[in-house]
Coordinates of C-alpha atoms in Angstrom, one line a residue:
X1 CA 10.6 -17.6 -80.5
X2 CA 8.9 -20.7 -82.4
X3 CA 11.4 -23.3 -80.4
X4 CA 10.1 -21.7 -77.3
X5 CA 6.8 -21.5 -77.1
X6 CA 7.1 -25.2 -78.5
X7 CA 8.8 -25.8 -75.6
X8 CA 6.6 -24.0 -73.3
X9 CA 3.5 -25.9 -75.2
X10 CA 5.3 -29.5 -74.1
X11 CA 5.6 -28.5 -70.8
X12 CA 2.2 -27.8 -70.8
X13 CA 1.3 -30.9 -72.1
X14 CA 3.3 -33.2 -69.9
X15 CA 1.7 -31.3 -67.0
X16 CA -1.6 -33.5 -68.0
X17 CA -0.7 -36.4 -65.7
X18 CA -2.9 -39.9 -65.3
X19 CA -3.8 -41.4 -61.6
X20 CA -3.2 -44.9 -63.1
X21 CA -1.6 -47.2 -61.2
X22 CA -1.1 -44.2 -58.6
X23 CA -2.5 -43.1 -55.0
X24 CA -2.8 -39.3 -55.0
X25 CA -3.2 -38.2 -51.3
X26 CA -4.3 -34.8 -50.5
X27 CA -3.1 -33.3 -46.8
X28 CA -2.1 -30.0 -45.8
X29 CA 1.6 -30.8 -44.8
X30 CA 1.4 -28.6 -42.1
X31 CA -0.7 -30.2 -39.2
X32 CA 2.5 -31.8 -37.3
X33 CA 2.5 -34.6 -35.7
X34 CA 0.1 -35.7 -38.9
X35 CA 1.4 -34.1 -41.8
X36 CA 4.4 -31.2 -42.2
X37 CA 6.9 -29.8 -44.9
X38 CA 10.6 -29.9 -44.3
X39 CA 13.3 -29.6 -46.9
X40 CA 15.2 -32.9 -47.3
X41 CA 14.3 -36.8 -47.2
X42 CA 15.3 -37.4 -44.0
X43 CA 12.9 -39.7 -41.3
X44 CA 11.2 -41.3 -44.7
X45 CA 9.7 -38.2 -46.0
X46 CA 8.0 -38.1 -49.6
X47 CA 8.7 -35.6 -52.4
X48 CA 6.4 -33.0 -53.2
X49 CA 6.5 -30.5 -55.9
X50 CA 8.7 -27.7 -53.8
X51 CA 9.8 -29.8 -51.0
X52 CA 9.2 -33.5 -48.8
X53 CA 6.4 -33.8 -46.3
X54 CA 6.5 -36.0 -43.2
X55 CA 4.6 -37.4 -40.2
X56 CA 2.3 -39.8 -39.3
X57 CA -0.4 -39.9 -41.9
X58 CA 2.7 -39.8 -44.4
X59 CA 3.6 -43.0 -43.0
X60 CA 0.2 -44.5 -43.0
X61 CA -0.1 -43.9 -46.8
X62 CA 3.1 -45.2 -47.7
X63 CA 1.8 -48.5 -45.8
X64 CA -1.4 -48.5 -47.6
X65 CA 0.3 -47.7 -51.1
X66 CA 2.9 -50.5 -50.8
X67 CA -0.2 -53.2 -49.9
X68 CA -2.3 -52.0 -52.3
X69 CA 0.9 -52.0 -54.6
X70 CA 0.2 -48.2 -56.2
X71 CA 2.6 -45.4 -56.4
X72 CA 2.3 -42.7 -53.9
X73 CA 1.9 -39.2 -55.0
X74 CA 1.4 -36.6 -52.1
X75 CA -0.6 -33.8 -53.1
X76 CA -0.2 -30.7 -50.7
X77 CA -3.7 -28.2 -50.8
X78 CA -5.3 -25.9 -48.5
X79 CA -7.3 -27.4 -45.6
X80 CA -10.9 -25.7 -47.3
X81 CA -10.3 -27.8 -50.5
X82 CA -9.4 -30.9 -49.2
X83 CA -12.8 -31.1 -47.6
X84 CA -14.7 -32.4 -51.0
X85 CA -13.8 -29.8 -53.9
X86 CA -10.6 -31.6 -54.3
X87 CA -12.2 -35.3 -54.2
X88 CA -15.1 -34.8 -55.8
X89 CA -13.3 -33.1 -59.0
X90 CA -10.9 -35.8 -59.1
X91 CA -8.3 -34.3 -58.2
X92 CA -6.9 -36.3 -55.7
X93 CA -7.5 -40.2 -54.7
X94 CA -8.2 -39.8 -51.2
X95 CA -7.4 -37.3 -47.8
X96 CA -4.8 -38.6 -45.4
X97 CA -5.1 -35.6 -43.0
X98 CA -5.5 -36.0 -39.7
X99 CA -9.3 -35.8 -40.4
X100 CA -12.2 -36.6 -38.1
X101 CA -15.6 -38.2 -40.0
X102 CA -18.1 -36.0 -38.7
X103 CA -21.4 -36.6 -39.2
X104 CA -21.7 -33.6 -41.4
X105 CA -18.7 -34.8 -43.4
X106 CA -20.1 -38.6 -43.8
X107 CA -23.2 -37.0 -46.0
X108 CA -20.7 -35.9 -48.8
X109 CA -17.9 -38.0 -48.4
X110 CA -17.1 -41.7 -47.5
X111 CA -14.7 -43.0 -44.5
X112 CA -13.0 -45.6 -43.9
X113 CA -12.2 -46.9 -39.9
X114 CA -10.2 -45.1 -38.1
X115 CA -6.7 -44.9 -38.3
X116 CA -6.4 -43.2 -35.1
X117 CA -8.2 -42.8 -31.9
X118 CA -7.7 -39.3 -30.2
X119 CA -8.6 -36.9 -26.9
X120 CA -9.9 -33.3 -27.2
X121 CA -7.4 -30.6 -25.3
X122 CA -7.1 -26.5 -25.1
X123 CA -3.8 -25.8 -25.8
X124 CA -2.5 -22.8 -23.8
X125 CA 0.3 -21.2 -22.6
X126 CA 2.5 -21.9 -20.0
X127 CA 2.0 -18.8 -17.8
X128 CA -1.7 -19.2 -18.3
X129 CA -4.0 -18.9 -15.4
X130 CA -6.3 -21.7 -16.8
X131 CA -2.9 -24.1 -16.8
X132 CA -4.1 -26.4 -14.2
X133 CA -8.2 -26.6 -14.9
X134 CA -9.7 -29.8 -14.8
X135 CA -13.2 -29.4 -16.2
X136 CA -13.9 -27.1 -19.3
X137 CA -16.5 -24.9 -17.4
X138 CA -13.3 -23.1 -15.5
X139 CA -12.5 -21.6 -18.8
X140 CA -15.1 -19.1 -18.2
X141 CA -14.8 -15.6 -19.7
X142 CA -11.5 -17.0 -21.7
X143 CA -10.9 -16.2 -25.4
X144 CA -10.8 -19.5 -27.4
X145 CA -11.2 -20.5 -31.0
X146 CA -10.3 -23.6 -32.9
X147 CA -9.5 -24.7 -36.7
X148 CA -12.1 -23.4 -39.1
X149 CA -14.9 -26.1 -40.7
X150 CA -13.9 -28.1 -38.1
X151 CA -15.9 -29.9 -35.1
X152 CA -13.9 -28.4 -32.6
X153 CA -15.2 -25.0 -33.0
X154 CA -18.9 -25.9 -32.3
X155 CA -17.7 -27.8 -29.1
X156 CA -16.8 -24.4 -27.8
X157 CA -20.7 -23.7 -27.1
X158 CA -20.2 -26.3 -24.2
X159 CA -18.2 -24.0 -22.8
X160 CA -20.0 -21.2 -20.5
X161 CA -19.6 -17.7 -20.9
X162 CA -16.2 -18.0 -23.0
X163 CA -15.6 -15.4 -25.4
X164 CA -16.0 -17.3 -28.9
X165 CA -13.4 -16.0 -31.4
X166 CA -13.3 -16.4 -34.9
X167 CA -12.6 -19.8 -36.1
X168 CA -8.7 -20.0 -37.7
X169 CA -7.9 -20.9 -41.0
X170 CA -5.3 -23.7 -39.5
X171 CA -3.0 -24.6 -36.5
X172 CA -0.1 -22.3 -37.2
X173 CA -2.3 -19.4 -37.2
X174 CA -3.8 -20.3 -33.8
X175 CA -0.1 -20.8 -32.5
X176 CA 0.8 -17.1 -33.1
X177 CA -2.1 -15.9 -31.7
X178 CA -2.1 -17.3 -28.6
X179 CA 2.1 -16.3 -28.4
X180 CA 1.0 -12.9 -29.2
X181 CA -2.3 -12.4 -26.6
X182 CA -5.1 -12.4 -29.2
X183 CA -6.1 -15.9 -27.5
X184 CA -6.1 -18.1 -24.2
X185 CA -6.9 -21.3 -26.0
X186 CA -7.5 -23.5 -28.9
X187 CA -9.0 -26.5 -29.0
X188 CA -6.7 -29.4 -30.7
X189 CA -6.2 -33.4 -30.9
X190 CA -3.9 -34.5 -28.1
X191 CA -1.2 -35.5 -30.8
X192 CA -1.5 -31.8 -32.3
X193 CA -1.3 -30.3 -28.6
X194 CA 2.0 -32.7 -27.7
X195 CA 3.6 -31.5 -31.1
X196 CA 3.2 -27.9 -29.9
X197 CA 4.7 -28.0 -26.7
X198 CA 7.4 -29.9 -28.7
X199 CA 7.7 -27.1 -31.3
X200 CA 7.2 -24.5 -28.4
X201 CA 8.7 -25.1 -25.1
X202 CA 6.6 -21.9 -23.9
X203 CA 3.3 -24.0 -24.6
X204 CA 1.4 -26.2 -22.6
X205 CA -2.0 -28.2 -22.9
X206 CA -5.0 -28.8 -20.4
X207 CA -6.2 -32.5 -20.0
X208 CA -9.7 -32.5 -18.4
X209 CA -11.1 -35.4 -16.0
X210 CA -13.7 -37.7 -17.2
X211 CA -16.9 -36.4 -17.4
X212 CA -15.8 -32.9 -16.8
X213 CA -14.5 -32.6 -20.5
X214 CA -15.9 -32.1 -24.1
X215 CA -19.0 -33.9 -24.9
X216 CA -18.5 -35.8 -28.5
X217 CA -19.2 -38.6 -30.7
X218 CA -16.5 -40.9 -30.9
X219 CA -16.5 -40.2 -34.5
X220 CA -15.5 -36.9 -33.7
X221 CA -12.6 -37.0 -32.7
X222 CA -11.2 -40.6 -34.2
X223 CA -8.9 -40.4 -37.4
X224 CA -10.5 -41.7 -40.3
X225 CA -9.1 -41.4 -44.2
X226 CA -11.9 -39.6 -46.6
X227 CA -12.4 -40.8 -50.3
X228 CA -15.2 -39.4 -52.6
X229 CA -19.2 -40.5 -52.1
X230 CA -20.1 -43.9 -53.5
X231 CA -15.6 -44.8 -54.0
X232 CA -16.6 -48.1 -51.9
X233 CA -13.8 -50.5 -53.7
X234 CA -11.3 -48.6 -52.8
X235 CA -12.1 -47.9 -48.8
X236 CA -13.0 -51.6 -48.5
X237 CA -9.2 -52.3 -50.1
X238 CA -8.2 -49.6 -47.7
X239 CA -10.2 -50.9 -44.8
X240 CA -8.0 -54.5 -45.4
X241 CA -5.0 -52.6 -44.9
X242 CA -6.1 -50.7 -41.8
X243 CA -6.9 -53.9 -40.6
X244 CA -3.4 -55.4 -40.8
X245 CA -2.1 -52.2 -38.5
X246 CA -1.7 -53.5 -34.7
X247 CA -2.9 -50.5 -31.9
X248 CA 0.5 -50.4 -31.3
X249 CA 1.9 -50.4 -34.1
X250 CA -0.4 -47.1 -34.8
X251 CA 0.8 -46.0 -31.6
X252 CA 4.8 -46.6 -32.3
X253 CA 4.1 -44.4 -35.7
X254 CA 2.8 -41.6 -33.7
X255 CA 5.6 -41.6 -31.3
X256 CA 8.0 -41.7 -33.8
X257 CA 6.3 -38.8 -36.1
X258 CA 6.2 -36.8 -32.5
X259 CA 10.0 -37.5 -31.7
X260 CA 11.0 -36.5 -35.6
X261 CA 8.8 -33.7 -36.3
X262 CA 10.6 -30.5 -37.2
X263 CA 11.7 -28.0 -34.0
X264 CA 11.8 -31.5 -32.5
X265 CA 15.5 -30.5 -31.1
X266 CA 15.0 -27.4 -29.8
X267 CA 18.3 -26.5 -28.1
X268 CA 20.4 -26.6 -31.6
X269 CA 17.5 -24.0 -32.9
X270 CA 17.9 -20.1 -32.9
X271 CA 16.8 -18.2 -29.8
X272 CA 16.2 -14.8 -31.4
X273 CA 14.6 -13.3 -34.6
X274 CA 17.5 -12.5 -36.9
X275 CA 19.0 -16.0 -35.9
X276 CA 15.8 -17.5 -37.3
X277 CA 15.7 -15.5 -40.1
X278 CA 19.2 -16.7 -40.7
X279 CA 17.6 -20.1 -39.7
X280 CA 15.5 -20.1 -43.0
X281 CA 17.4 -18.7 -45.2
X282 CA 20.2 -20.9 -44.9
X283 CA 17.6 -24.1 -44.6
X284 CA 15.2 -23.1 -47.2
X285 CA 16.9 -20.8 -50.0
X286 CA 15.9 -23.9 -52.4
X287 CA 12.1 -23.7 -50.8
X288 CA 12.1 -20.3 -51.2
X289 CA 13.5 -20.1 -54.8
X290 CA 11.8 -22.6 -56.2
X291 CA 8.1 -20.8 -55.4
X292 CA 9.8 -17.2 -56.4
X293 CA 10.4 -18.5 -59.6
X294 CA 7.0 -20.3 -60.0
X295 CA 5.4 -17.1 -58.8
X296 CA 7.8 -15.3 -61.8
X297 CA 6.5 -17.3 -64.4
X298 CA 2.6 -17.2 -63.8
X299 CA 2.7 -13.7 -63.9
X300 CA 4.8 -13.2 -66.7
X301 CA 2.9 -15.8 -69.2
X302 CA -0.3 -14.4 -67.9
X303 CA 0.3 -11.2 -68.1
X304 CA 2.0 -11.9 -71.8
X305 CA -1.2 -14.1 -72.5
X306 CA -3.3 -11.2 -71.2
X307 CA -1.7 -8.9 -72.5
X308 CA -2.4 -10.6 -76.0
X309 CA -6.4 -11.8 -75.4
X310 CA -7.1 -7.8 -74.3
X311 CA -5.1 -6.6 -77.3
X312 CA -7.1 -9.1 -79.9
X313 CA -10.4 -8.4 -78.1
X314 CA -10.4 -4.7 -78.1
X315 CA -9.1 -4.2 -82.1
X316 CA -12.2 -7.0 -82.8
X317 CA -14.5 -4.2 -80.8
X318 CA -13.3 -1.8 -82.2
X319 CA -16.0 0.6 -84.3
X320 CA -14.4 0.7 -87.0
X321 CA -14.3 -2.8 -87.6
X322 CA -17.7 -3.0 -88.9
X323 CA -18.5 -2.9 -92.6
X324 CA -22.2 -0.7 -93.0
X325 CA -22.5 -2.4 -95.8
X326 CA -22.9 -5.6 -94.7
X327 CA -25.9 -7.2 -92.0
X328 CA -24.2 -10.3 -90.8
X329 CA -21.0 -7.6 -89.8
X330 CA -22.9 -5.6 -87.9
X331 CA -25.1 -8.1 -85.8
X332 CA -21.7 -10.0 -85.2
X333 CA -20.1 -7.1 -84.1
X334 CA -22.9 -5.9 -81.7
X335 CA -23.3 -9.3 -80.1
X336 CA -19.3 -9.3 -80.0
X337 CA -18.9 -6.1 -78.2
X338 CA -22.4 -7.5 -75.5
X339 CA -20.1 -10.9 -75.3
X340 CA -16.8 -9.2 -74.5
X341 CA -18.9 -6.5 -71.9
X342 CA -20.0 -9.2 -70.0
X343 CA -16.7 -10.8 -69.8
X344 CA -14.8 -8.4 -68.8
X345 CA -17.3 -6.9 -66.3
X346 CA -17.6 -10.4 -64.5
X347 CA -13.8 -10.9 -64.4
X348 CA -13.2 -7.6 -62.9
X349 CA -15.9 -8.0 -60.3
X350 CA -15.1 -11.2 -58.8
X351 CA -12.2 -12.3 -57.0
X352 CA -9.2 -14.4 -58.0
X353 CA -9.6 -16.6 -55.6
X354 CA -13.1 -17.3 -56.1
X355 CA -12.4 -17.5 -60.1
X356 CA -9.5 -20.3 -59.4
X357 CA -11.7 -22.7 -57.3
X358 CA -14.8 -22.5 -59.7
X359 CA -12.6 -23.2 -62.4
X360 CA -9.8 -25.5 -61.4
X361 CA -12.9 -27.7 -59.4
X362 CA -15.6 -26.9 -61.2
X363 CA -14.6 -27.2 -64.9
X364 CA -13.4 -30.9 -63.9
X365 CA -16.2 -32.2 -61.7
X366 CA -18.6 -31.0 -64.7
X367 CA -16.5 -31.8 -67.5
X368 CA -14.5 -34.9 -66.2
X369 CA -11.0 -33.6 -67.2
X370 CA -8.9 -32.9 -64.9
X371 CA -7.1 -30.1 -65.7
X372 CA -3.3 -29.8 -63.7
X373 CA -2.9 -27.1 -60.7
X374 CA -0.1 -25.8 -63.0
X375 CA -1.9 -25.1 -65.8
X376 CA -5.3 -24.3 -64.6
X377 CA -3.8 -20.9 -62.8
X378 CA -1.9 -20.4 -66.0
X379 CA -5.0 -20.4 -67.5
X380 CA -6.9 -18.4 -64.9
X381 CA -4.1 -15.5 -64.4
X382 CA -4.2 -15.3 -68.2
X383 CA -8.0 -14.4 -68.6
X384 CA -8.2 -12.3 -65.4
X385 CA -5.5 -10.2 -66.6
X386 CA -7.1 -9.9 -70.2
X387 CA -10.0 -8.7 -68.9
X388 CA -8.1 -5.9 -67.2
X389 CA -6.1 -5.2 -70.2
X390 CA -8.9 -5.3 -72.6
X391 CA -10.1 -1.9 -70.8
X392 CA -6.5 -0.9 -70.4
X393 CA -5.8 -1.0 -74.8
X394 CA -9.4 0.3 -75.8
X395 CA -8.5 3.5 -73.4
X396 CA -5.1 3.8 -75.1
X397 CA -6.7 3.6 -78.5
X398 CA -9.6 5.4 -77.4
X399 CA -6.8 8.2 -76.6
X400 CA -5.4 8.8 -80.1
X401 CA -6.7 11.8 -82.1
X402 CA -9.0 10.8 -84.2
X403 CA -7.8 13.2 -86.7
X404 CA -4.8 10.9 -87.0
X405 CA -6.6 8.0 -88.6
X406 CA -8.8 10.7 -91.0
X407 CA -5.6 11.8 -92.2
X408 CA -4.3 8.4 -92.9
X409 CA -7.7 6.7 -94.2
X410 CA -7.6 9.7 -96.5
X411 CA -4.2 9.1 -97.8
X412 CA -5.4 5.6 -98.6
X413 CA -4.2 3.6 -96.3
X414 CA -6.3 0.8 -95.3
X415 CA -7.8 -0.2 -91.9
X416 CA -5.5 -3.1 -91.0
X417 CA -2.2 -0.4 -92.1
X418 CA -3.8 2.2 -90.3
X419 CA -3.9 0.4 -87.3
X420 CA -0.8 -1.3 -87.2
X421 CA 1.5 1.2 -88.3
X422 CA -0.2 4.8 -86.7
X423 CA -2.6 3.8 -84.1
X424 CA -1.4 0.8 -81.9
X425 CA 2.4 2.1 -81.9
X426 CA 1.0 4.9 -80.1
X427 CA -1.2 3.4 -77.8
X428 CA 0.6 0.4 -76.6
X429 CA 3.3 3.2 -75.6
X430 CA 0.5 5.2 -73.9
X431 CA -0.7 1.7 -71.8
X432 CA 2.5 0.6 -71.3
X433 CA 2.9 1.8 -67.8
X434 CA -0.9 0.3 -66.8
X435 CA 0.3 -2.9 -68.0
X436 CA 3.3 -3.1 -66.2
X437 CA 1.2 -2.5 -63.1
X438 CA -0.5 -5.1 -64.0
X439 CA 2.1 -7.2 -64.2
X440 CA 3.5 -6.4 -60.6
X441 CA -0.2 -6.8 -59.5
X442 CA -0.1 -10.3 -61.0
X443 CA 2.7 -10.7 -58.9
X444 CA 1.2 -10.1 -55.7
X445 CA -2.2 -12.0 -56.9
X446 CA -0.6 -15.0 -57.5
X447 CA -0.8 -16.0 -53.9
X448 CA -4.1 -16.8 -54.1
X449 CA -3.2 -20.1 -56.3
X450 CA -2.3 -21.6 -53.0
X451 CA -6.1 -22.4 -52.7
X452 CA -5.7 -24.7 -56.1
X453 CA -2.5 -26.3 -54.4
X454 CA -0.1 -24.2 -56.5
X455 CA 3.4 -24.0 -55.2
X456 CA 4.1 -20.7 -55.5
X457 CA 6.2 -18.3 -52.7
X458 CA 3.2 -17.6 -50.6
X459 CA 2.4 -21.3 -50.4
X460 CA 5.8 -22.2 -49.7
X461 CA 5.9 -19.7 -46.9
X462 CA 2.8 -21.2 -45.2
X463 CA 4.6 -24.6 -45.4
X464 CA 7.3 -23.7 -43.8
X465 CA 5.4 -21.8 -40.9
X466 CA 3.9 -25.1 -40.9
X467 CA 6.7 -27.0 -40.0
X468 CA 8.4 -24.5 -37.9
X469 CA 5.4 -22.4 -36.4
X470 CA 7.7 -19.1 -37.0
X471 CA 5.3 -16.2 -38.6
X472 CA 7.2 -13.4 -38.3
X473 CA 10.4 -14.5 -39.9
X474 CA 9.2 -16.5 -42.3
X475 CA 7.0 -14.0 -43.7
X476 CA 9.2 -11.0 -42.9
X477 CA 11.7 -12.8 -45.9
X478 CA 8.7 -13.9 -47.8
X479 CA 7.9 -9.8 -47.8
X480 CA 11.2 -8.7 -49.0
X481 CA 11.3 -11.5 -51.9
X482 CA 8.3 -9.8 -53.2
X483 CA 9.4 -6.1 -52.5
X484 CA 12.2 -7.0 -54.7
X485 CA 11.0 -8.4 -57.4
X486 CA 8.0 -5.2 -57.5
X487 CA 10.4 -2.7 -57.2
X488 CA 13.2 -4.6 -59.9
X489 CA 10.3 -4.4 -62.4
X490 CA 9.0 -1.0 -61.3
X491 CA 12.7 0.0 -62.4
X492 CA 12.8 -2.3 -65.6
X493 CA 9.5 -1.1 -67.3
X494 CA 10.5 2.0 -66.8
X495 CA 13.5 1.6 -68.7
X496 CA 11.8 0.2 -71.6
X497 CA 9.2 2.9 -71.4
X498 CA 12.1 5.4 -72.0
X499 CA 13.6 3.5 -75.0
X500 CA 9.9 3.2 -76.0
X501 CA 10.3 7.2 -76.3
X502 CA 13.4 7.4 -78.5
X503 CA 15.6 10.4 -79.0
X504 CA 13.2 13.9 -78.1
X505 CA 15.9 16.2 -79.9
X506 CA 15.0 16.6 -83.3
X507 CA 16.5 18.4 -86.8
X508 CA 14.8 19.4 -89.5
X509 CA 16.6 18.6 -92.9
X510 CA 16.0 21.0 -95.2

């Protein structure tokens, strides 16, 4: 047990990495012809943590780390984080994503020129009645949306009498919902519409004449690389490098991200559901092990380290801790039991989610040390799930007669005895079965990391319907992994829970 917990200690350690004499970039991977994951090196992809990532913008920071002669280290997160909790924590160098520098964006962030220059299009089907409009006004009583805390969904007001729906998290989501009905548009870059119709030979885009299209700011809709308020060296070394890039060189890039992308060659790709399902499997087993296993371990050393901050907390609470005798012992335990209350009644009444980004962003923009993805939502799936626990133990000690530790105090047995050897046996057998729901919950919970840029199975699913633009069957397998693994340690606890028990036949010697 010591050699591994050393071991798991080191790993820890080594996952406190320094940006020296490195360029982190932060992108989605999953905003082809920009940015997507796929599973091997192939077309000059760059390693990530649970895969390579691609395209254009992949291409323009390689350029810009070889001038500025720095390491490249991509840095996959969700869209929402890139957008300043990610920079402005320190987490990342700068965002190579296929971003536009609004003038919202330029208050809290800094840009440098434009990397690319790009058109505004609606995306549609191919069967669409609004295939062949040529000003935006004949989109009329339509159903459009566009990517969420983005400038395309407040263009949509231009629009007259549309039917405004709720902006999307990102482009893959969009994509299924215009497949499946729920829309008749989105709004997207002309490179992101041209990868679609790539990925999707049953999509189409609109192109609009001049003067009959969006109304925008040049800004808008030009490509520009973001880097945290006031990080002027860098753009300006940045800005060199930009400089050196040719219009067509830019635009040879671009055509050579759009001819590579993934689904690029679409006749050697299934045609039905199992044969994708088939598809990813055989493709992405590595993909999809890899973030089962990283989703196994956070919830088992959380819950393990959960398990063990609720156990130490509620004997500490405990009543019969405190020695009458003594002043100090029974301030210390009142304020104790008002410090743990408040702990565990804030943990349990917030979100995950919400208790990852404060923490993993907040703790380092305030504090200045930058804690890894890794071990942050170690750290934040262990003190959620003590504060669960923590309720969970005092109810199972709460539930043991207290006749039982009467009868032992009064054959002299002393607190610390007592409960170790007559109370906690019992109880941690009684709360065994809340824990191990715990556990599974954890299991389920963990998906939430992906917000922090942890690599677990749900974030590698939404990678790969990145790259591919195939819900159903990636998540249908993503589904069973987890069914599995719930129902495989629904089984195995309640195993232990009936070795827990022991032998129920019993003979008395006499």
């Amino acid at each position: 047990m010591k050699k591994k917990f050393i071991l798991f200690m080191l790993l820890i350690l080594s996952s406190f990495t320094f940006s020296e004499g490195k360029l982190r970039v932060g992108m989605e991977a999953g905003y082809a012809p920009f940015n997507w994951f796929q599973n091997d090196e192939r077309n000059g992809a760059v390693k990530i943590k649970n895969g390579y990532v691609g395209g254009y913008d992949v291409e323009i920071a390689k350029i810009i780390s070889e001038k500025l002669d720095m390491d490249l280290e991509i840095v996959q997160s969700d869209w929402d984080s890139l957008l300043g909790p990610a920079l402005n924590s320190d987490k990342i160098d700068v965002v190579i994503a296929g971003m536009s520098p609004t003038k919202e964006r330029r208050k809290n962030l800094e840009f440098t020129d434009p990397y690319y220059e790009s058109d505004l299009v609606i995306v549609v089907k191919n069967d669409s009645k609004y295939l062949n409009s040529k000003s935006i006004q004949n989109f009329r009583d339509s159903k459009l949306t566009a990517q969420l805390n983005t400038f395309h969904y407040t263009v949509l007001s231009q629009i007259n009498g549309i039917k405004k729906e709720s902006a999307s998290e990102n482009f893959s989501n969009m994509l299924v919902a215009l497949e499946s009905g729920k829309i008749d548009g989105y709004v997207s870059e002309k490179p992101g519409a041209i990868s679609a119709t790539i990925s999707n030979p049953n999509i189409s885009f609109v192109e609009f004449d001049k003067d009959k299209g969006f109304v925008y700011d040049r800004d808008d809709v030009n490509i520009a690389i973001a880097l945290k308020k006031g990080n002027l060296e860098l753009r300006d070394k940045i800005n060199r490098v930009l400089a050196e890039i040719s219009r067509e060189q830019r635009e040879e890039i671009m055509k050579k991200a759009i001819e590579t992308q993934p689904n690029q060659d679409s006749e050697s790709l299934p045609t039905n559901f199992f044969g994708w399902i088939k598809f990813f499997i055989v493709n992405y087993w590595k993909d999809f092990l890899y973030g089962t296993f990283t989703t196994i371990n956070l919830s088992l050393i959380g819950t393990f380290f959960g398990f063990i901050i609720g156990l130490i907390l509620s004997l500490i609470r405990d009543d019969r801790n405190i020695n009458n005798n003594s002043m100090f012992s029974v301030i210390f335990h009142k304020l104790f039991k008002y410090f743990v209350s408040i702990y565990v009644t804030f943990i349990r009444g917030t979100p995950m989610i919400v208790q990852a980004i404060i923490f993993y962003y907040g703790f380092s923009q305030i504090t200045g040390i930058n804690i890894p993805a890794l071990t942050s939502a170690l750290i934040i799936v262990s003190y959620n799930t003590g504060a669960y626990i923590t309720e969970i133990v005092r109810g199972g000690i709460d539930s043991i007669d207290k006749g039982q530790y009467e009868a032992a105090e009064a054959l002299g047995m002393s607190h610390f005895n007592i409960m170790r050897k007559v109370i906690l046996p019992q109880s941690i057998r009684n709360v065994m079965p809340s824990v191990a729901n715990e556990f599974i919950i954890n299991i389920k919970d963990t998906s939430v990391l992906f917000s922090i840029g942890v690599t677990e199975l749900f974030t590698t699913s939404k990678s790969i319907v990145g790259s591919h633009v195939r819900y159903y069957e990636v998540f249908v397998i993503t589904c069973a992994i987890y069914f599995v693994l719930t129902y495989s340690l629904s089984k195995l606890f309640r195993y232990l829970e009936k070795r827990m028990d022991g032998n129920k036949e019993y003979e008395i010697e006499g």
